[in-house]
Amino acid sequence: MFHIASSSHASKRELYAELAGLAQGLLAGERDLIANAANFSALLFHSLPDLNWAGFYFYDGTELVVGPFQGKPACIRIALGRGVCGTAAQTRQTQLVIDVHAFDGHIACDAASNSEIVVPLVKADGSLLGVWDVDSPLTGRFDDEDRAGMEALCAVFMQAVDAA
């Protein structure tokens, strides 16, 4: 049984460092992509405050398809270049959106979402695996510390993918 301790942290940086260690332990030795994605989603959704959706969209060679997640039902397919997820996948750059309503072409899968961060997931061989997507009902929930933390967490996830 895996236990997520509720400890207080002096900073986001410390929280993300702790989560990276927990993620490494959780993913260690497991080679199944879906199992790792499901556990990674659950770990972060239940450890980070003020989230209403956290999960994966995997690239099937044509478009992004929803993968394991925590939250309300989501859009199933997203074209590359469309919305925040499609933009992150196409540009291979993290998208940090303070207010999704100001993002041209935002796809509203959950009307409660007001801010979003999406990290592209690129394999060691340079191919696109998909994106890691996190939404919040709070406008301005994510900042550059969240960007750095999410990118570090995704690097841990991708190490497990590349090891499989």
mmCIF file of C-alpha atoms in Angstrom:
data_model
loop_
_atom_site.group_PDB
_atom_site.id
_atom_site.type_symbol
_atom_site.label_atom_id
_atom_site.label_comp_id
_atom_site.label_asym_id
_atom_site.label_seq_id
_atom_site.Cartn_x
_atom_site.Cartn_y
_atom_site.Cartn_z
ATOM 1 C CA MET A 1 0.000 0.000 0.000
ATOM 2 C CA PHE A 2 1.277 3.431 -0.931
ATOM 3 C CA HIS A 3 0.695 6.261 1.545
ATOM 4 C CA ILE A 4 0.804 9.949 0.667
ATOM 5 C CA ALA A 5 1.844 11.854 3.752
ATOM 6 C CA SER A 6 0.305 15.246 4.288
ATOM 7 C CA SER A 7 3.268 17.280 5.442
ATOM 8 C CA SER A 8 3.672 21.003 5.372
ATOM 9 C CA HIS A 9 6.256 22.420 3.015
ATOM 10 C CA ALA A 10 8.083 25.707 3.231
ATOM 11 C CA SER A 11 8.031 26.068 -0.542
ATOM 12 C CA LYS A 12 6.663 24.660 -3.768
ATOM 13 C CA ARG A 13 10.210 23.648 -4.663
ATOM 14 C CA GLU A 14 10.376 21.387 -1.605
ATOM 15 C CA LEU A 15 6.955 19.903 -2.362
ATOM 16 C CA TYR A 16 7.915 19.120 -5.947
ATOM 17 C CA ALA A 17 11.259 17.628 -4.840
ATOM 18 C CA GLU A 18 9.416 15.368 -2.393
ATOM 19 C CA LEU A 19 6.906 14.372 -5.078
ATOM 20 C CA ALA A 20 9.745 13.574 -7.515
ATOM 21 C CA GLY A 21 11.216 11.190 -4.953
ATOM 22 C CA LEU A 22 7.834 9.575 -4.351
ATOM 23 C CA ALA A 23 7.239 9.249 -8.094
ATOM 24 C CA GLN A 24 10.633 7.587 -8.586
ATOM 25 C CA GLY A 25 9.790 5.040 -5.917
ATOM 26 C CA LEU A 26 6.298 4.472 -7.266
ATOM 27 C CA LEU A 27 7.468 3.885 -10.851
ATOM 28 C CA ALA A 28 10.657 1.970 -10.060
ATOM 29 C CA GLY A 29 10.789 -1.412 -11.706
ATOM 30 C CA GLU A 30 7.380 -1.174 -13.378
ATOM 31 C CA ARG A 31 7.461 -1.329 -17.170
ATOM 32 C CA ASP A 32 3.761 -0.946 -17.997
ATOM 33 C CA LEU A 33 2.989 2.514 -19.386
ATOM 34 C CA ILE A 34 -0.681 2.536 -18.371
ATOM 35 C CA ALA A 35 0.015 1.339 -14.826
ATOM 36 C CA ASN A 36 2.697 3.994 -14.353
ATOM 37 C CA ALA A 37 0.545 6.730 -15.879
ATOM 38 C CA ALA A 38 -2.394 5.806 -13.645
ATOM 39 C CA ASN A 39 -0.312 5.845 -10.469
ATOM 40 C CA PHE A 40 1.513 9.041 -11.467
ATOM 41 C CA SER A 41 -1.828 10.785 -12.081
ATOM 42 C CA ALA A 42 -3.232 9.660 -8.741
ATOM 43 C CA LEU A 43 -0.083 10.678 -6.845
ATOM 44 C CA LEU A 44 -0.084 14.217 -8.203
ATOM 45 C CA PHE A 45 -3.840 14.779 -8.163
ATOM 46 C CA HIS A 46 -4.019 13.836 -4.486
ATOM 47 C CA SER A 47 -0.807 15.637 -3.471
ATOM 48 C CA LEU A 48 -1.111 19.045 -5.119
ATOM 49 C CA PRO A 49 -3.718 21.549 -3.933
ATOM 50 C CA ASP A 50 -6.408 23.177 -6.049
ATOM 51 C CA LEU A 51 -6.529 20.766 -8.994
ATOM 52 C CA ASN A 52 -9.643 19.548 -10.763
ATOM 53 C CA TRP A 53 -7.965 17.398 -13.442
ATOM 54 C CA ALA A 54 -4.566 15.739 -13.845
ATOM 55 C CA GLY A 55 -3.673 13.230 -16.491
ATOM 56 C CA PHE A 56 -2.234 12.120 -19.769
ATOM 57 C CA TYR A 57 -2.990 12.427 -23.435
ATOM 58 C CA PHE A 58 -0.967 9.974 -25.525
ATOM 59 C CA TYR A 59 -0.017 10.569 -29.139
ATOM 60 C CA ASP A 60 -1.267 7.787 -31.417
ATOM 61 C CA GLY A 61 0.650 8.987 -34.480
ATOM 62 C CA THR A 62 -2.194 11.220 -35.623
ATOM 63 C CA GLU A 63 -3.708 12.952 -32.590
ATOM 64 C CA LEU A 64 -3.718 13.005 -28.791
ATOM 65 C CA VAL A 65 -5.949 10.422 -27.102
ATOM 66 C CA VAL A 66 -6.922 10.618 -23.433
ATOM 67 C CA GLY A 67 -5.007 8.283 -21.144
ATOM 68 C CA PRO A 68 -5.074 7.646 -17.407
ATOM 69 C CA PHE A 69 -6.262 10.638 -15.388
ATOM 70 C CA GLN A 70 -7.933 11.851 -12.208
ATOM 71 C CA GLY A 71 -10.940 14.173 -12.455
ATOM 72 C CA LYS A 72 -14.162 14.467 -14.412
ATOM 73 C CA PRO A 73 -14.556 12.762 -17.809
ATOM 74 C CA ALA A 74 -12.436 14.478 -20.444
ATOM 75 C CA CYS A 75 -12.245 15.183 -24.146
ATOM 76 C CA ILE A 76 -11.188 11.947 -25.818
ATOM 77 C CA ARG A 77 -9.249 13.213 -28.837
ATOM 78 C CA ILE A 78 -7.336 16.440 -29.439
ATOM 79 C CA ALA A 79 -5.675 17.428 -32.707
ATOM 80 C CA LEU A 80 -2.063 18.582 -32.668
ATOM 81 C CA GLY A 81 -1.957 22.369 -32.510
ATOM 82 C CA ARG A 82 -5.476 22.604 -31.043
ATOM 83 C CA GLY A 83 -6.063 23.881 -27.515
ATOM 84 C CA VAL A 84 -3.434 23.964 -24.784
ATOM 85 C CA CYS A 85 -2.643 20.232 -25.039
ATOM 86 C CA GLY A 86 -2.366 20.235 -28.811
ATOM 87 C CA THR A 87 -0.184 23.342 -28.712
ATOM 88 C CA ALA A 88 2.199 21.767 -26.168
ATOM 89 C CA ALA A 89 2.396 18.606 -28.280
ATOM 90 C CA GLN A 90 3.011 20.468 -31.523
ATOM 91 C CA THR A 91 5.563 22.973 -30.152
ATOM 92 C CA ARG A 92 7.075 20.539 -27.627
ATOM 93 C CA GLN A 93 7.116 23.401 -25.152
ATOM 94 C CA THR A 94 5.404 23.554 -21.782
ATOM 95 C CA GLN A 95 2.273 25.684 -21.883
ATOM 96 C CA LEU A 96 1.529 27.592 -18.672
ATOM 97 C CA VAL A 97 -1.855 29.278 -18.999
ATOM 98 C CA ILE A 98 -2.855 31.718 -16.250
ATOM 99 C CA ASP A 99 -6.411 32.128 -17.606
ATOM 100 C CA VAL A 100 -7.677 29.494 -20.051
ATOM 101 C CA HIS A 101 -10.446 31.833 -21.191
ATOM 102 C CA ALA A 102 -7.766 34.134 -22.648
ATOM 103 C CA PHE A 103 -6.072 31.271 -24.538
ATOM 104 C CA ASP A 104 -7.134 31.389 -28.181
ATOM 105 C CA GLY A 105 -8.673 28.046 -29.102
ATOM 106 C CA HIS A 106 -8.910 26.670 -25.566
ATOM 107 C CA ILE A 107 -10.890 23.420 -25.412
ATOM 108 C CA ALA A 108 -13.196 23.463 -22.381
ATOM 109 C CA CYS A 109 -13.461 19.816 -21.342
ATOM 110 C CA ASP A 110 -14.427 20.883 -17.796
ATOM 111 C CA ALA A 111 -16.163 24.259 -17.472
ATOM 112 C CA ALA A 112 -14.719 24.566 -13.940
ATOM 113 C CA SER A 113 -11.139 24.849 -15.254
ATOM 114 C CA ASN A 114 -9.661 28.336 -15.198
ATOM 115 C CA SER A 115 -5.902 27.720 -15.443
ATOM 116 C CA GLU A 116 -3.808 24.958 -16.950
ATOM 117 C CA ILE A 117 -0.282 23.675 -17.364
ATOM 118 C CA VAL A 118 0.668 21.135 -20.033
ATOM 119 C CA VAL A 119 4.087 19.493 -20.361
ATOM 120 C CA PRO A 120 5.047 17.695 -23.591
ATOM 121 C CA LEU A 121 6.392 14.171 -23.115
ATOM 122 C CA VAL A 122 9.245 13.399 -25.500
ATOM 123 C CA LYS A 123 11.034 10.045 -25.529
ATOM 124 C CA ALA A 124 14.825 9.716 -25.505
ATOM 125 C CA ASP A 125 14.696 8.969 -29.258
ATOM 126 C CA GLY A 126 12.969 12.331 -29.847
ATOM 127 C CA SER A 127 9.515 10.918 -30.599
ATOM 128 C CA LEU A 128 6.408 12.363 -28.989
ATOM 129 C CA LEU A 129 4.752 10.166 -26.347
ATOM 130 C CA GLY A 130 2.040 12.725 -25.517
ATOM 131 C CA VAL A 131 1.416 15.385 -22.882
ATOM 132 C CA TRP A 132 0.886 15.675 -19.136
ATOM 133 C CA ASP A 133 -2.075 18.006 -18.482
ATOM 134 C CA VAL A 134 -3.107 19.614 -15.181
ATOM 135 C CA ASP A 135 -6.100 21.927 -14.686
ATOM 136 C CA SER A 136 -7.230 24.077 -11.786
ATOM 137 C CA PRO A 137 -10.487 25.852 -10.995
ATOM 138 C CA LEU A 138 -8.381 28.812 -9.805
ATOM 139 C CA THR A 139 -7.242 31.485 -12.244
ATOM 140 C CA GLY A 140 -3.479 31.959 -11.894
ATOM 141 C CA ARG A 141 -2.972 28.673 -10.008
ATOM 142 C CA PHE A 142 0.259 27.830 -11.851
ATOM 143 C CA ASP A 143 3.507 29.806 -11.996
ATOM 144 C CA ASP A 144 7.126 29.287 -13.032
ATOM 145 C CA GLU A 145 7.828 27.200 -9.903
ATOM 146 C CA ASP A 146 4.991 24.885 -10.951
ATOM 147 C CA ARG A 147 6.443 24.769 -14.470
ATOM 148 C CA ALA A 148 9.848 23.708 -13.146
ATOM 149 C CA GLY A 149 8.273 21.219 -10.740
ATOM 150 C CA MET A 150 5.981 19.665 -13.340
ATOM 151 C CA GLU A 151 8.814 19.418 -15.850
ATOM 152 C CA ALA A 152 10.987 17.679 -13.223
ATOM 153 C CA LEU A 153 8.162 15.263 -12.387
ATOM 154 C CA CYS A 154 7.620 14.513 -16.074
ATOM 155 C CA ALA A 155 11.346 13.820 -16.423
ATOM 156 C CA VAL A 156 10.964 11.170 -13.704
ATOM 157 C CA PHE A 157 7.991 9.690 -15.582
ATOM 158 C CA MET A 158 9.884 9.685 -18.868
ATOM 159 C CA GLN A 159 12.889 7.939 -17.282
ATOM 160 C CA ALA A 160 10.520 5.076 -16.418
ATOM 161 C CA VAL A 161 9.109 5.098 -19.980
ATOM 162 C CA ASP A 162 12.547 5.089 -21.574
ATOM 163 C CA ALA A 163 13.693 2.281 -19.252
ATOM 164 C CA ALA A 164 10.778 0.044 -20.305
#
